[in-house]
C-alpha cells in the first residue's frame, strides 16, 4: 500500500478542474449549519490558495489556512515560524 503523502497519490486541489497536488488545507465551517468546533477542509495548490480562501472568507466561513502535512510548504512554513516567533503567513 502506498502512503497517501507519496507523489503517486498526492491529494489534488479542490478548485474545479485542477489536478495539481494540494499544498494547503483551508479549514472552514458554515456557522448556520455546523457546530463552532466542526471543521470542513478544502485543499488548495499554490495557484488556487487565494481564490478558494477569498471565496470562503467572503462568506465568513474561513477559519484557518495551514500547510498540508508532508508537503514542502509545511517544512518551509515550520522553518519560518520557528525563526520568527509570533509571525505566521496565512
mmCIF file of N, CA and C in Angstrom:
data_model
loop_
_atom_site.group_PDB
_atom_site.id
_atom_site.type_symbol
_atom_site.label_atom_id
_atom_site.label_comp_id
_atom_site.label_asym_id
_atom_site.label_seq_id
_atom_site.Cartn_x
_atom_site.Cartn_y
_atom_site.Cartn_z
ATOM 1 N N UNK A 1 0.850 -1.187 0.000
ATOM 2 C CA UNK A 1 0.000 0.000 0.000
ATOM 3 C C UNK A 1 0.888 1.239 0.000
ATOM 4 N N UNK A 2 0.536 2.210 -0.796
ATOM 5 C CA UNK A 2 1.304 3.443 -0.895
ATOM 6 C C UNK A 2 0.839 4.438 0.151
ATOM 7 N N UNK A 3 1.780 5.159 0.762
ATOM 8 C CA UNK A 3 1.451 6.176 1.743
ATOM 9 C C UNK A 3 0.736 7.322 1.031
ATOM 10 N N UNK A 4 -0.345 7.908 1.614
ATOM 11 C CA UNK A 4 -1.109 8.943 0.915
ATOM 12 C C UNK A 4 -0.318 10.216 0.625
ATOM 13 N N UNK A 5 0.801 10.449 1.309
ATOM 14 C CA UNK A 5 1.598 11.639 1.055
ATOM 15 C C UNK A 5 2.613 11.435 -0.061
ATOM 16 N N UNK A 6 2.641 10.243 -0.646
ATOM 17 C CA UNK A 6 3.599 9.992 -1.713
ATOM 18 C C UNK A 6 3.140 10.709 -2.981
ATOM 19 N N UNK A 7 4.069 11.109 -3.845
ATOM 20 C CA UNK A 7 3.693 11.838 -5.058
ATOM 21 C C UNK A 7 2.694 11.090 -5.937
ATOM 22 N N UNK A 8 2.769 9.754 -5.945
ATOM 23 C CA UNK A 8 1.877 8.976 -6.792
ATOM 24 C C UNK A 8 0.420 9.119 -6.360
ATOM 25 N N UNK A 9 0.188 9.407 -5.077
ATOM 26 C CA UNK A 9 -1.166 9.509 -4.573
ATOM 27 C C UNK A 9 -1.411 10.844 -3.890
ATOM 28 N N UNK A 10 -0.742 11.887 -4.352
ATOM 29 C CA UNK A 10 -0.926 13.209 -3.764
ATOM 30 C C UNK A 10 -2.375 13.646 -3.934
ATOM 31 N N UNK A 11 -2.912 14.273 -2.918
ATOM 32 C CA UNK A 11 -4.287 14.743 -2.970
ATOM 33 C C UNK A 11 -4.376 15.974 -3.869
ATOM 34 N N UNK A 12 -5.386 16.030 -4.731
ATOM 35 C CA UNK A 12 -5.488 17.155 -5.669
ATOM 36 C C UNK A 12 -6.136 18.383 -5.030
ATOM 37 N N UNK A 13 -5.896 19.505 -5.625
ATOM 38 C CA UNK A 13 -6.514 20.776 -5.261
ATOM 39 C C UNK A 13 -8.036 20.657 -5.416
ATOM 40 N N UNK A 14 -8.773 21.359 -4.558
ATOM 41 C CA UNK A 14 -10.237 21.330 -4.605
ATOM 42 C C UNK A 14 -10.846 22.262 -5.648
ATOM 43 N N UNK A 15 -10.038 23.107 -6.274
ATOM 44 C CA UNK A 15 -10.573 24.008 -7.305
ATOM 45 C C UNK A 15 -11.097 23.187 -8.482
ATOM 46 N N UNK A 16 -12.204 23.614 -9.035
ATOM 47 C CA UNK A 16 -12.833 22.878 -10.135
ATOM 48 C C UNK A 16 -11.862 22.664 -11.286
ATOM 49 N N UNK A 17 -11.683 21.411 -11.672
ATOM 50 C CA UNK A 17 -10.850 21.058 -12.816
ATOM 51 C C UNK A 17 -9.357 21.026 -12.536
ATOM 52 N N UNK A 18 -8.932 21.409 -11.355
ATOM 53 C CA UNK A 18 -7.493 21.422 -11.042
ATOM 54 C C UNK A 18 -7.063 20.059 -10.515
ATOM 55 N N UNK A 19 -6.008 19.511 -11.071
ATOM 56 C CA UNK A 19 -5.481 18.214 -10.627
ATOM 57 C C UNK A 19 -4.093 18.368 -10.014
ATOM 58 N N UNK A 20 -3.674 19.612 -9.789
ATOM 59 C CA UNK A 20 -2.372 19.888 -9.183
ATOM 60 C C UNK A 20 -2.372 19.401 -7.741
ATOM 61 N N UNK A 21 -1.283 18.782 -7.285
ATOM 62 C CA UNK A 21 -1.226 18.345 -5.883
ATOM 63 C C UNK A 21 -1.423 19.528 -4.925
ATOM 64 N N UNK A 22 -2.255 19.317 -3.929
ATOM 65 C CA UNK A 22 -2.539 20.356 -2.942
ATOM 66 C C UNK A 22 -1.375 20.498 -1.973
ATOM 67 N N UNK A 23 -1.146 21.735 -1.540
ATOM 68 C CA UNK A 23 -0.111 22.023 -0.554
ATOM 69 C C UNK A 23 -0.673 22.744 0.659
ATOM 70 N N UNK A 24 -1.928 23.173 0.580
ATOM 71 C CA UNK A 24 -2.562 23.940 1.651
ATOM 72 C C UNK A 24 -3.899 23.331 2.034
ATOM 73 N N UNK A 25 -4.233 23.404 3.323
ATOM 74 C CA UNK A 25 -5.532 22.983 3.837
ATOM 75 C C UNK A 25 -6.276 24.233 4.300
ATOM 76 N N UNK A 26 -7.425 24.495 3.702
ATOM 77 C CA UNK A 26 -8.269 25.615 4.100
ATOM 78 C C UNK A 26 -9.388 25.024 4.943
ATOM 79 N N UNK A 27 -9.367 25.330 6.225
ATOM 80 C CA UNK A 27 -10.342 24.760 7.155
ATOM 81 C C UNK A 27 -11.447 25.785 7.376
ATOM 82 N N UNK A 28 -12.678 25.317 7.270
ATOM 83 C CA UNK A 28 -13.809 26.225 7.323
ATOM 84 C C UNK A 28 -15.018 25.559 7.946
ATOM 85 N N UNK A 29 -16.025 26.388 8.270
ATOM 86 C CA UNK A 29 -17.339 25.880 8.638
ATOM 87 C C UNK A 29 -18.377 26.947 8.344
ATOM 88 N N UNK A 30 -19.588 26.509 8.147
ATOM 89 C CA UNK A 30 -20.719 27.405 7.948
ATOM 90 C C UNK A 30 -21.418 27.486 9.298
ATOM 91 N N UNK A 31 -21.339 28.630 9.976
ATOM 92 C CA UNK A 31 -21.888 28.718 11.328
ATOM 93 C C UNK A 31 -23.397 28.486 11.404
ATOM 94 N N UNK A 32 -24.091 28.625 10.291
ATOM 95 C CA UNK A 32 -25.536 28.340 10.301
ATOM 96 C C UNK A 32 -25.826 26.838 10.251
ATOM 97 N N UNK A 33 -24.842 26.056 9.814
ATOM 98 C CA UNK A 33 -25.059 24.611 9.666
ATOM 99 C C UNK A 33 -24.207 23.760 10.614
ATOM 100 N N UNK A 34 -23.029 24.248 10.983
ATOM 101 C CA UNK A 34 -22.068 23.433 11.727
ATOM 102 C C UNK A 34 -21.836 23.979 13.132
ATOM 103 N N UNK A 35 -21.558 23.078 14.060
ATOM 104 C CA UNK A 35 -21.148 23.483 15.399
ATOM 105 C C UNK A 35 -19.853 24.278 15.291
ATOM 106 N N UNK A 36 -19.570 25.203 16.199
ATOM 107 C CA UNK A 36 -18.371 26.051 16.101
ATOM 108 C C UNK A 36 -17.055 25.278 16.002
ATOM 109 N N UNK A 37 -16.965 24.130 16.645
ATOM 110 C CA UNK A 37 -15.713 23.365 16.620
ATOM 111 C C UNK A 37 -15.549 22.486 15.374
ATOM 112 N N UNK A 38 -16.597 22.315 14.609
ATOM 113 C CA UNK A 38 -16.542 21.480 13.406
ATOM 114 C C UNK A 38 -15.750 22.183 12.308
ATOM 115 N N UNK A 39 -14.899 21.437 11.628
ATOM 116 C CA UNK A 39 -14.135 21.990 10.514
ATOM 117 C C UNK A 39 -14.268 21.082 9.302
ATOM 118 N N UNK A 40 -14.559 21.699 8.171
ATOM 119 C CA UNK A 40 -14.507 21.020 6.882
ATOM 120 C C UNK A 40 -13.220 21.505 6.231
ATOM 121 N N UNK A 41 -12.716 20.765 5.258
ATOM 122 C CA UNK A 41 -11.432 21.125 4.660
ATOM 123 C C UNK A 41 -11.516 21.123 3.145
ATOM 124 N N UNK A 42 -11.036 22.198 2.551
ATOM 125 C CA UNK A 42 -10.766 22.251 1.122
ATOM 126 C C UNK A 42 -9.266 22.238 0.971
ATOM 127 N N UNK A 43 -8.789 21.570 -0.048
ATOM 128 C CA UNK A 43 -7.359 21.521 -0.332
ATOM 129 C C UNK A 43 -7.044 22.476 -1.471
ATOM 130 N N UNK A 44 -5.858 23.098 -1.405
ATOM 131 C CA UNK A 44 -5.510 24.073 -2.436
ATOM 132 C C UNK A 44 -4.056 23.942 -2.856
ATOM 133 N N UNK A 45 -3.831 24.128 -4.145
ATOM 134 C CA UNK A 45 -2.471 24.259 -4.659
ATOM 135 C C UNK A 45 -2.060 25.720 -4.447
ATOM 136 N N UNK A 46 -0.812 26.039 -4.727
ATOM 137 C CA UNK A 46 -0.356 27.418 -4.562
ATOM 138 C C UNK A 46 -1.159 28.394 -5.417
ATOM 139 N N UNK A 47 -1.526 27.983 -6.625
ATOM 140 C CA UNK A 47 -2.255 28.852 -7.547
ATOM 141 C C UNK A 47 -3.654 29.195 -7.045
ATOM 142 N N UNK A 48 -4.345 28.241 -6.432
ATOM 143 C CA UNK A 48 -5.737 28.447 -6.034
ATOM 144 C C UNK A 48 -5.926 28.769 -4.551
ATOM 145 N N UNK A 49 -4.852 28.827 -3.796
ATOM 146 C CA UNK A 49 -4.974 29.109 -2.361
ATOM 147 C C UNK A 49 -5.737 30.415 -2.116
ATOM 148 N N UNK A 50 -5.375 31.477 -2.809
ATOM 149 C CA UNK A 50 -6.011 32.777 -2.586
ATOM 150 C C UNK A 50 -7.471 32.786 -3.038
ATOM 151 N N UNK A 51 -7.767 32.251 -4.227
ATOM 152 C CA UNK A 51 -9.142 32.324 -4.728
ATOM 153 C C UNK A 51 -10.098 31.479 -3.889
ATOM 154 N N UNK A 52 -9.674 30.295 -3.479
ATOM 155 C CA UNK A 52 -10.527 29.473 -2.612
ATOM 156 C C UNK A 52 -10.698 30.138 -1.251
ATOM 157 N N UNK A 53 -9.604 30.703 -0.722
ATOM 158 C CA UNK A 53 -9.673 31.408 0.558
ATOM 159 C C UNK A 53 -10.572 32.632 0.482
ATOM 160 N N UNK A 54 -10.501 33.377 -0.628
ATOM 161 C CA UNK A 54 -11.354 34.553 -0.810
ATOM 162 C C UNK A 54 -12.825 34.159 -0.860
ATOM 163 N N UNK A 55 -13.122 33.054 -1.555
ATOM 164 C CA UNK A 55 -14.497 32.571 -1.661
ATOM 165 C C UNK A 55 -15.059 32.262 -0.270
ATOM 166 N N UNK A 56 -14.287 31.513 0.525
ATOM 167 C CA UNK A 56 -14.743 31.157 1.871
ATOM 168 C C UNK A 56 -14.770 32.370 2.787
ATOM 169 N N UNK A 57 -13.760 33.224 2.676
ATOM 170 C CA UNK A 57 -13.672 34.400 3.523
ATOM 171 C C UNK A 57 -14.819 35.382 3.290
ATOM 172 N N UNK A 58 -15.224 35.561 2.040
ATOM 173 C CA UNK A 58 -16.313 36.484 1.712
ATOM 174 C C UNK A 58 -17.623 36.058 2.360
ATOM 175 N N UNK A 59 -17.768 34.785 2.648
ATOM 176 C CA UNK A 59 -18.978 34.258 3.269
ATOM 177 C C UNK A 59 -18.836 34.129 4.786
ATOM 178 N N UNK A 60 -17.645 34.443 5.310
ATOM 179 C CA UNK A 60 -17.412 34.323 6.746
ATOM 180 C C UNK A 60 -17.195 32.889 7.200
ATOM 181 N N UNK A 61 -16.795 32.014 6.265
ATOM 182 C CA UNK A 61 -16.635 30.596 6.579
ATOM 183 C C UNK A 61 -15.195 30.207 6.918
ATOM 184 N N UNK A 62 -14.211 30.913 6.398
ATOM 185 C CA UNK A 62 -12.808 30.515 6.540
ATOM 186 C C UNK A 62 -12.360 30.661 7.988
ATOM 187 N N UNK A 63 -11.777 29.609 8.538
ATOM 188 C CA UNK A 63 -11.305 29.609 9.922
ATOM 189 C C UNK A 63 -9.788 29.529 10.026
ATOM 190 N N UNK A 64 -9.149 28.807 9.086
ATOM 191 C CA UNK A 64 -7.705 28.604 9.184
ATOM 192 C C UNK A 64 -7.145 28.161 7.833
ATOM 193 N N UNK A 65 -5.929 28.612 7.530
ATOM 194 C CA UNK A 65 -5.184 28.135 6.369
ATOM 195 C C UNK A 65 -3.862 27.606 6.904
ATOM 196 N N UNK A 66 -3.551 26.357 6.583
ATOM 197 C CA UNK A 66 -2.316 25.746 7.080
ATOM 198 C C UNK A 66 -1.713 24.859 5.996
ATOM 199 N N UNK A 67 -0.381 24.726 6.004
ATOM 200 C CA UNK A 67 0.256 23.820 5.045
ATOM 201 C C UNK A 67 -0.149 22.375 5.339
ATOM 202 N N UNK A 68 -0.256 21.587 4.294
ATOM 203 C CA UNK A 68 -0.593 20.169 4.456
ATOM 204 C C UNK A 68 0.604 19.389 4.969
ATOM 205 N N UNK A 69 0.338 18.415 5.794
ATOM 206 C CA UNK A 69 1.394 17.532 6.292
ATOM 207 C C UNK A 69 2.075 16.826 5.135
ATOM 208 N N UNK A 70 3.374 16.734 5.194
ATOM 209 C CA UNK A 70 4.126 16.029 4.174
ATOM 210 C C UNK A 70 4.467 16.867 2.958
ATOM 211 N N UNK A 71 4.015 18.121 2.910
ATOM 212 C CA UNK A 71 4.313 18.945 1.739
ATOM 213 C C UNK A 71 5.555 19.792 1.996
ATOM 214 N N UNK A 72 6.267 20.157 0.941
ATOM 215 C CA UNK A 72 7.416 21.047 1.113
ATOM 216 C C UNK A 72 6.989 22.371 1.742
ATOM 217 N N UNK A 73 5.744 22.768 1.537
ATOM 218 C CA UNK A 73 5.233 24.006 2.117
ATOM 219 C C UNK A 73 5.275 23.932 3.636
ATOM 220 N N UNK A 74 4.922 22.781 4.205
ATOM 221 C CA UNK A 74 4.925 22.629 5.655
ATOM 222 C C UNK A 74 6.334 22.791 6.208
ATOM 223 N N UNK A 75 7.324 22.201 5.543
ATOM 224 C CA UNK A 75 8.701 22.317 6.012
ATOM 225 C C UNK A 75 9.151 23.774 5.993
ATOM 226 N N UNK A 76 8.859 24.505 4.926
ATOM 227 C CA UNK A 76 9.232 25.918 4.825
ATOM 228 C C UNK A 76 8.485 26.748 5.857
ATOM 229 N N UNK A 77 7.207 26.506 6.022
ATOM 230 C CA UNK A 77 6.369 27.230 6.981
ATOM 231 C C UNK A 77 6.887 27.012 8.396
ATOM 232 N N UNK A 78 7.276 25.780 8.721
ATOM 233 C CA UNK A 78 7.802 25.466 10.044
ATOM 234 C C UNK A 78 9.100 26.215 10.294
ATOM 235 N N UNK A 79 10.010 26.224 9.303
ATOM 236 C CA UNK A 79 11.274 26.962 9.469
ATOM 237 C C UNK A 79 11.002 28.445 9.671
ATOM 238 N N UNK A 80 10.071 28.985 8.938
ATOM 239 C CA UNK A 80 9.755 30.415 9.037
ATOM 240 C C UNK A 80 9.168 30.751 10.396
ATOM 241 N N UNK A 81 8.234 29.959 10.876
ATOM 242 C CA UNK A 81 7.590 30.265 12.153
ATOM 243 C C UNK A 81 8.526 30.033 13.322
ATOM 244 N N UNK A 82 9.457 29.092 13.189
ATOM 245 C CA UNK A 82 10.414 28.864 14.268
ATOM 246 C C UNK A 82 11.433 30.007 14.338
ATOM 247 N N UNK A 83 11.805 30.564 13.187
ATOM 248 C CA UNK A 83 12.810 31.619 13.180
ATOM 249 C C UNK A 83 12.222 32.985 13.511
ATOM 250 N N UNK A 84 10.912 33.158 13.348
ATOM 251 C CA UNK A 84 10.263 34.441 13.622
ATOM 252 C C UNK A 84 9.018 34.195 14.466
ATOM 253 N N UNK A 85 9.196 34.005 15.780
ATOM 254 C CA UNK A 85 8.041 33.702 16.643
ATOM 255 C C UNK A 85 6.971 34.794 16.549
ATOM 256 N N UNK A 86 5.724 34.355 16.545
ATOM 257 C CA UNK A 86 4.618 35.284 16.508
ATOM 258 C C UNK A 86 4.223 35.749 15.126
ATOM 259 N N UNK A 87 5.030 35.491 14.115
ATOM 260 C CA UNK A 87 4.700 35.891 12.739
ATOM 261 C C UNK A 87 4.461 34.645 11.921
ATOM 262 N N UNK A 88 3.274 34.554 11.337
ATOM 263 C CA UNK A 88 2.935 33.394 10.528
ATOM 264 C C UNK A 88 2.169 33.850 9.316
ATOM 265 N N UNK A 89 2.580 33.381 8.144
ATOM 266 C CA UNK A 89 1.856 33.733 6.922
ATOM 267 C C UNK A 89 0.580 32.933 6.844
ATOM 268 N N UNK A 90 -0.540 33.627 6.595
ATOM 269 C CA UNK A 90 -1.818 32.925 6.443
ATOM 270 C C UNK A 90 -2.530 33.387 5.240
#
